PDB file of N, CA and C in Angstrom:
ATOM      1  N   MET A1251       0.851  -1.175   0.000  1.00  0.00           N
ATOM      2  CA  MET A1251       0.000   0.000   0.000  1.00  0.00           C
ATOM      3  C   MET A1251       0.896   1.237   0.000  1.00  0.00           C
ATOM      4  N   LYS A1252       0.650   2.145  -0.935  1.00  0.00           N
ATOM      5  CA  LYS A1252       1.441   3.381  -1.009  1.00  0.00           C
ATOM      6  C   LYS A1252       0.872   4.386  -0.011  1.00  0.00           C
ATOM      7  N   VAL A1253       1.696   4.800   0.917  1.00  0.00           N
ATOM      8  CA  VAL A1253       1.241   5.732   1.950  1.00  0.00           C
ATOM      9  C   VAL A1253       2.071   7.006   1.864  1.00  0.00           C
ATOM     10  N   PRO A1254       1.424   8.176   1.879  1.00  0.00           N
ATOM     11  CA  PRO A1254       2.194   9.423   1.863  1.00  0.00           C
ATOM     12  C   PRO A1254       3.202   9.449   3.010  1.00  0.00           C
ATOM     13  N   THR A1255       4.328  10.088   2.764  1.00  0.00           N
ATOM     14  CA  THR A1255       5.398  10.056   3.756  1.00  0.00           C
ATOM     15  C   THR A1255       4.999  10.673   5.087  1.00  0.00           C
ATOM     16  N   SER A1256       4.016  11.573   5.076  1.00  0.00           N
ATOM     17  CA  SER A1256       3.637  12.200   6.344  1.00  0.00           C
ATOM     18  C   SER A1256       2.822  11.259   7.230  1.00  0.00           C
ATOM     19  N   ILE A1257       2.313  10.191   6.645  1.00  0.00           N
ATOM     20  CA  ILE A1257       1.536   9.254   7.462  1.00  0.00           C
ATOM     21  C   ILE A1257       2.505   8.266   8.072  1.00  0.00           C
ATOM     22  N   LYS A1258       2.685   8.394   9.338  1.00  0.00           N
ATOM     23  CA  LYS A1258       3.627   7.538  10.031  1.00  0.00           C
ATOM     24  C   LYS A1258       2.989   6.183  10.306  1.00  0.00           C
ATOM     25  N   GLU A1259       3.791   5.177  10.270  1.00  0.00           N
ATOM     26  CA  GLU A1259       3.311   3.818  10.512  1.00  0.00           C
ATOM     27  C   GLU A1259       2.580   3.717  11.846  1.00  0.00           C
ATOM     28  N   TYR A1260       3.108   4.405  12.872  1.00  0.00           N
ATOM     29  CA  TYR A1260       2.467   4.289  14.187  1.00  0.00           C
ATOM     30  C   TYR A1260       1.087   4.918  14.213  1.00  0.00           C
ATOM     31  N   ASP A1261       0.834   5.927  13.377  1.00  0.00           N
ATOM     32  CA  ASP A1261      -0.505   6.523  13.328  1.00  0.00           C
ATOM     33  C   ASP A1261      -1.516   5.517  12.793  1.00  0.00           C
ATOM     34  N   LEU A1262      -1.152   4.855  11.695  1.00  0.00           N
ATOM     35  CA  LEU A1262      -2.038   3.833  11.143  1.00  0.00           C
ATOM     36  C   LEU A1262      -2.244   2.710  12.151  1.00  0.00           C
ATOM     37  N   GLN A1263      -1.157   2.277  12.756  1.00  0.00           N
ATOM     38  CA  GLN A1263      -1.237   1.179  13.722  1.00  0.00           C
ATOM     39  C   GLN A1263      -2.113   1.574  14.907  1.00  0.00           C
ATOM     40  N   ARG A1264      -1.970   2.807  15.364  1.00  0.00           N
ATOM     41  CA  ARG A1264      -2.772   3.271  16.508  1.00  0.00           C
ATOM     42  C   ARG A1264      -4.267   3.257  16.176  1.00  0.00           C
ATOM     43  N   ILE A1265      -4.626   3.747  14.995  1.00  0.00           N
ATOM     44  CA  ILE A1265      -6.030   3.740  14.579  1.00  0.00           C
ATOM     45  C   ILE A1265      -6.548   2.307  14.530  1.00  0.00           C
ATOM     46  N   ILE A1266      -5.765   1.429  13.932  1.00  0.00           N
ATOM     47  CA  ILE A1266      -6.181   0.025  13.822  1.00  0.00           C
ATOM     48  C   ILE A1266      -6.357  -0.583  15.207  1.00  0.00           C
ATOM     49  N   GLU A1267      -5.396  -0.363  16.089  1.00  0.00           N
ATOM     50  CA  GLU A1267      -5.476  -0.951  17.431  1.00  0.00           C
ATOM     51  C   GLU A1267      -6.625  -0.374  18.239  1.00  0.00           C
ATOM     52  N   GLU A1268      -6.821   0.945  18.170  1.00  0.00           N
ATOM     53  CA  GLU A1268      -7.925   1.565  18.922  1.00  0.00           C
ATOM     54  C   GLU A1268      -9.266   1.020  18.450  1.00  0.00           C
ATOM     55  N   THR A1269      -9.448   0.934  17.137  1.00  0.00           N
ATOM     56  CA  THR A1269     -10.712   0.427  16.594  1.00  0.00           C
ATOM     57  C   THR A1269     -10.901  -1.028  16.992  1.00  0.00           C
ATOM     58  N   ALA A1270      -9.845  -1.813  16.892  1.00  0.00           N
ATOM     59  CA  ALA A1270      -9.935  -3.236  17.218  1.00  0.00           C
ATOM     60  C   ALA A1270     -10.301  -3.443  18.687  1.00  0.00           C
ATOM     61  N   ILE A1271      -9.699  -2.669  19.573  1.00  0.00           N
ATOM     62  CA  ILE A1271      -9.989  -2.806  21.007  1.00  0.00           C
ATOM     63  C   ILE A1271     -11.451  -2.488  21.285  1.00  0.00           C
ATOM     64  N   VAL A1272     -11.936  -1.372  20.736  1.00  0.00           N
ATOM     65  CA  VAL A1272     -13.322  -0.960  20.962  1.00  0.00           C
ATOM     66  C   VAL A1272     -14.288  -2.000  20.414  1.00  0.00           C
ATOM     67  N   ARG A1273     -13.959  -2.578  19.268  1.00  0.00           N
ATOM     68  CA  ARG A1273     -14.870  -3.513  18.603  1.00  0.00           C
ATOM     69  C   ARG A1273     -14.593  -4.971  18.938  1.00  0.00           C
ATOM     70  N   ASP A1274     -13.638  -5.213  19.822  1.00  0.00           N
ATOM     71  CA  ASP A1274     -13.281  -6.577  20.197  1.00  0.00           C
ATOM     72  C   ASP A1274     -12.909  -7.401  18.959  1.00  0.00           C
ATOM     73  N   MET A1275     -12.044  -6.835  18.153  1.00  0.00           N
ATOM     74  CA  MET A1275     -11.578  -7.489  16.932  1.00  0.00           C
ATOM     75  C   MET A1275     -10.078  -7.718  17.038  1.00  0.00           C
ATOM     76  N   GLN A1276      -9.574  -8.526  16.134  1.00  0.00           N
ATOM     77  CA  GLN A1276      -8.128  -8.715  16.042  1.00  0.00           C
ATOM     78  C   GLN A1276      -7.549  -7.608  15.153  1.00  0.00           C
ATOM     79  N   PRO A1277      -6.480  -6.939  15.602  1.00  0.00           N
ATOM     80  CA  PRO A1277      -5.884  -5.885  14.774  1.00  0.00           C
ATOM     81  C   PRO A1277      -5.516  -6.365  13.370  1.00  0.00           C
ATOM     82  N   ASN A1278      -5.059  -7.628  13.255  1.00  0.00           N
ATOM     83  CA  ASN A1278      -4.650  -8.106  11.928  1.00  0.00           C
ATOM     84  C   ASN A1278      -5.838  -8.242  10.980  1.00  0.00           C
ATOM     85  N   GLU A1279      -7.039  -8.417  11.528  1.00  0.00           N
ATOM     86  CA  GLU A1279      -8.230  -8.470  10.675  1.00  0.00           C
ATOM     87  C   GLU A1279      -8.474  -7.100  10.032  1.00  0.00           C
ATOM     88  N   LEU A1280      -8.342  -6.044  10.835  1.00  0.00           N
ATOM     89  CA  LEU A1280      -8.511  -4.687  10.299  1.00  0.00           C
ATOM     90  C   LEU A1280      -7.380  -4.334   9.337  1.00  0.00           C
ATOM     91  N   SER A1281      -6.162  -4.734   9.666  1.00  0.00           N
ATOM     92  CA  SER A1281      -5.028  -4.468   8.773  1.00  0.00           C
ATOM     93  C   SER A1281      -5.265  -5.120   7.422  1.00  0.00           C
ATOM     94  N   GLY A1282      -5.736  -6.359   7.458  1.00  0.00           N
ATOM     95  CA  GLY A1282      -6.024  -7.077   6.217  1.00  0.00           C
ATOM     96  C   GLY A1282      -7.091  -6.377   5.408  1.00  0.00           C
ATOM     97  N   PHE A1283      -8.121  -5.899   6.094  1.00  0.00           N
ATOM     98  CA  PHE A1283      -9.190  -5.170   5.412  1.00  0.00           C
ATOM     99  C   PHE A1283      -8.636  -3.905   4.751  1.00  0.00           C
ATOM    100  N   LEU A1284      -7.845  -3.142   5.496  1.00  0.00           N
ATOM    101  CA  LEU A1284      -7.298  -1.895   4.945  1.00  0.00           C
ATOM    102  C   LEU A1284      -6.393  -2.171   3.749  1.00  0.00           C
ATOM    103  N   ASN A1285      -5.597  -3.224   3.841  1.00  0.00           N
ATOM    104  CA  ASN A1285      -4.698  -3.555   2.736  1.00  0.00           C
ATOM    105  C   ASN A1285      -5.457  -3.952   1.478  1.00  0.00           C
ATOM    106  N   CYS A1286      -6.666  -4.491   1.638  1.00  0.00           N
ATOM    107  CA  CYS A1286      -7.465  -4.941   0.492  1.00  0.00           C
ATOM    108  C   CYS A1286      -8.495  -3.914   0.044  1.00  0.00           C
ATOM    109  N   SER A1287      -8.604  -2.811   0.749  1.00  0.00           N
ATOM    110  CA  SER A1287      -9.663  -1.842   0.473  1.00  0.00           C
ATOM    111  C   SER A1287      -9.357  -0.989  -0.760  1.00  0.00           C
ATOM    112  N   PRO A1288     -10.106  -1.188  -1.859  1.00  0.00           N
ATOM    113  CA  PRO A1288      -9.865  -0.358  -3.046  1.00  0.00           C
ATOM    114  C   PRO A1288     -10.168   1.113  -2.760  1.00  0.00           C
ATOM    115  N   GLU A1289     -11.143   1.345  -1.882  1.00  0.00           N
ATOM    116  CA  GLU A1289     -11.510   2.719  -1.518  1.00  0.00           C
ATOM    117  C   GLU A1289     -10.329   3.429  -0.854  1.00  0.00           C
ATOM    118  N   LEU A1290      -9.663   2.727   0.054  1.00  0.00           N
ATOM    119  CA  LEU A1290      -8.518   3.329   0.737  1.00  0.00           C
ATOM    120  C   LEU A1290      -7.342   3.503  -0.222  1.00  0.00           C
ATOM    121  N   LYS A1291      -7.087   2.514  -1.066  1.00  0.00           N
ATOM    122  CA  LYS A1291      -5.983   2.634  -2.021  1.00  0.00           C
ATOM    123  C   LYS A1291      -6.188   3.849  -2.918  1.00  0.00           C
ATOM    124  N   ASP A1292      -7.422   4.037  -3.379  1.00  0.00           N
ATOM    125  CA  ASP A1292      -7.740   5.192  -4.222  1.00  0.00           C
ATOM    126  C   ASP A1292      -7.503   6.492  -3.455  1.00  0.00           C
ATOM    127  N   ARG A1293      -7.940   6.501  -2.202  1.00  0.00           N
ATOM    128  CA  ARG A1293      -7.787   7.701  -1.367  1.00  0.00           C
ATOM    129  C   ARG A1293      -6.311   8.001  -1.123  1.00  0.00           C
ATOM    130  N   LEU A1294      -5.518   6.978  -0.858  1.00  0.00           N
ATOM    131  CA  LEU A1294      -4.088   7.188  -0.625  1.00  0.00           C
ATOM    132  C   LEU A1294      -3.397   7.689  -1.893  1.00  0.00           C
ATOM    133  N   ASP A1295      -3.812   7.167  -3.039  1.00  0.00           N
ATOM    134  CA  ASP A1295      -3.209   7.609  -4.298  1.00  0.00           C
ATOM    135  C   ASP A1295      -3.459   9.093  -4.546  1.00  0.00           C
ATOM    136  N   ARG A1296      -4.606   9.596  -4.080  1.00  0.00           N
ATOM    137  CA  ARG A1296      -4.959  10.998  -4.305  1.00  0.00           C
ATOM    138  C   ARG A1296      -4.540  11.896  -3.142  1.00  0.00           C
ATOM    139  N   ALA A1297      -3.981  11.314  -2.118  1.00  0.00           N
ATOM    140  CA  ALA A1297      -3.669  12.079  -0.905  1.00  0.00           C
ATOM    141  C   ALA A1297      -2.550  13.087  -1.145  1.00  0.00           C
ATOM    142  N   GLN A1298      -2.698  14.195  -0.490  1.00  0.00           N
ATOM    143  CA  GLN A1298      -1.659  15.221  -0.494  1.00  0.00           C
ATOM    144  C   GLN A1298      -1.125  15.321   0.935  1.00  0.00           C
ATOM    145  N   GLU A1299       0.060  15.845   1.060  1.00  0.00           N
ATOM    146  CA  GLU A1299       0.658  15.941   2.390  1.00  0.00           C
ATOM    147  C   GLU A1299      -0.203  16.768   3.346  1.00  0.00           C
ATOM    148  N   TYR A1300      -0.804  17.842   2.852  1.00  0.00           N
ATOM    149  CA  TYR A1300      -1.597  18.709   3.727  1.00  0.00           C
ATOM    150  C   TYR A1300      -2.882  18.039   4.210  1.00  0.00           C
ATOM    151  N   ASP A1301      -3.264  16.969   3.560  1.00  0.00           N
ATOM    152  CA  ASP A1301      -4.473  16.210   3.890  1.00  0.00           C
ATOM    153  C   ASP A1301      -4.333  15.342   5.132  1.00  0.00           C
ATOM    154  N   TYR A1302      -3.158  15.314   5.694  1.00  0.00           N
ATOM    155  CA  TYR A1302      -2.809  14.309   6.699  1.00  0.00           C
ATOM    156  C   TYR A1302      -3.900  14.029   7.729  1.00  0.00           C
ATOM    157  N   LYS A1303      -4.372  15.074   8.400  1.00  0.00           N
ATOM    158  CA  LYS A1303      -5.370  14.907   9.462  1.00  0.00           C
ATOM    159  C   LYS A1303      -6.664  14.311   8.907  1.00  0.00           C
ATOM    160  N   TYR A1304      -7.072  14.802   7.755  1.00  0.00           N
ATOM    161  CA  TYR A1304      -8.322  14.319   7.155  1.00  0.00           C
ATOM    162  C   TYR A1304      -8.189  12.871   6.710  1.00  0.00           C
ATOM    163  N   LEU A1305      -7.034  12.530   6.191  1.00  0.00           N
ATOM    164  CA  LEU A1305      -6.808  11.159   5.744  1.00  0.00           C
ATOM    165  C   LEU A1305      -6.882  10.199   6.928  1.00  0.00           C
ATOM    166  N   LEU A1306      -6.275  10.588   8.040  1.00  0.00           N
ATOM    167  CA  LEU A1306      -6.352   9.730   9.228  1.00  0.00           C
ATOM    168  C   LEU A1306      -7.799   9.578   9.686  1.00  0.00           C
ATOM    169  N   GLU A1307      -8.568  10.662   9.623  1.00  0.00           N
ATOM    170  CA  GLU A1307      -9.987  10.583   9.999  1.00  0.00           C
ATOM    171  C   GLU A1307     -10.745   9.649   9.062  1.00  0.00           C
ATOM    172  N   GLU A1308     -10.420   9.702   7.771  1.00  0.00           N
ATOM    173  CA  GLU A1308     -11.084   8.820   6.807  1.00  0.00           C
ATOM    174  C   GLU A1308     -10.723   7.362   7.056  1.00  0.00           C
ATOM    175  N   ILE A1309      -9.465   7.118   7.383  1.00  0.00           N
ATOM    176  CA  ILE A1309      -9.043   5.744   7.684  1.00  0.00           C
ATOM    177  C   ILE A1309      -9.778   5.245   8.926  1.00  0.00           C
ATOM    178  N   ARG A1310      -9.886   6.100   9.931  1.00  0.00           N
ATOM    179  CA  ARG A1310     -10.615   5.729  11.148  1.00  0.00           C
ATOM    180  C   ARG A1310     -12.081   5.405  10.808  1.00  0.00           C
ATOM    181  N   ALA A1311     -12.698   6.237   9.972  1.00  0.00           N
ATOM    182  CA  ALA A1311     -14.095   6.017   9.580  1.00  0.00           C
ATOM    183  C   ALA A1311     -14.250   4.715   8.794  1.00  0.00           C
ATOM    184  N   LEU A1312     -13.290   4.425   7.919  1.00  0.00           N
ATOM    185  CA  LEU A1312     -13.331   3.166   7.163  1.00  0.00           C
ATOM    186  C   LEU A1312     -13.253   1.972   8.108  1.00  0.00           C
ATOM    187  N   CYS A1313     -12.368   2.055   9.085  1.00  0.00           N
ATOM    188  CA  CYS A1313     -12.237   0.972  10.074  1.00  0.00           C
ATOM    189  C   CYS A1313     -13.549   0.792  10.833  1.00  0.00           C
ATOM    190  N   GLN A1314     -14.134   1.896  11.258  1.00  0.00           N
ATOM    191  CA  GLN A1314     -15.394   1.837  12.010  1.00  0.00           C
ATOM    192  C   GLN A1314     -16.496   1.225  11.152  1.00  0.00           C
ATOM    193  N   ARG A1315     -16.571   1.664   9.890  1.00  0.00           N
ATOM    194  CA  ARG A1315     -17.618   1.155   9.007  1.00  0.00           C
ATOM    195  C   ARG A1315     -17.458  -0.347   8.786  1.00  0.00           C
ATOM    196  N   TYR A1316     -16.210  -0.771   8.580  1.00  0.00           N
ATOM    197  CA  TYR A1316     -15.958  -2.199   8.401  1.00  0.00           C
ATOM    198  C   TYR A1316     -16.384  -2.967   9.648  1.00  0.00           C
ATOM    199  N   ALA A1317     -16.031  -2.442  10.820  1.00  0.00           N
ATOM    200  CA  ALA A1317     -16.398  -3.105  12.075  1.00  0.00           C
ATOM    201  C   ALA A1317     -17.918  -3.152  12.228  1.00  0.00           C
ATOM    202  N   ASP A1318     -18.602  -2.073  11.873  1.00  0.00           N
ATOM    203  CA  ASP A1318     -20.066  -2.041  11.956  1.00  0.00           C
ATOM    204  C   ASP A1318     -20.697  -3.076  11.031  1.00  0.00           C
ATOM    205  N   GLU A1319     -20.180  -3.165   9.808  1.00  0.00           N
ATOM    206  CA  GLU A1319     -20.752  -4.086   8.823  1.00  0.00           C
ATOM    207  C   GLU A1319     -20.493  -5.539   9.192  1.00  0.00           C
ATOM    208  N   ARG A1320     -19.447  -5.761   9.948  1.00  0.00           N
ATOM    209  CA  ARG A1320     -19.058  -7.113  10.318  1.00  0.00           C
ATOM    210  C   ARG A1320     -20.055  -7.730  11.296  1.00  0.00           C
ATOM    211  N   PHE A1321     -20.771  -6.905  12.038  1.00  0.00           N
ATOM    212  CA  PHE A1321     -21.692  -7.429  13.065  1.00  0.00           C
ATOM    213  C   PHE A1321     -23.127  -7.316  12.648  1.00  0.00           C
TER     214      PHE A1321
END
């Protein structure tokens, strides 16, 4: 997955872990979902450095939506 340089690995990991804890999921399940998400890949391809905060919010929302749909 191509990630803009401003998105630090720990930020993505933190979002995944926080969502997984709240939803009682395995972090690797969310990671797998994000890696396969065409929506996220498209968003990352169009991302600009200044978008950083918004991109993290979108990733968080994608994780939440996936968790919601799973139940």
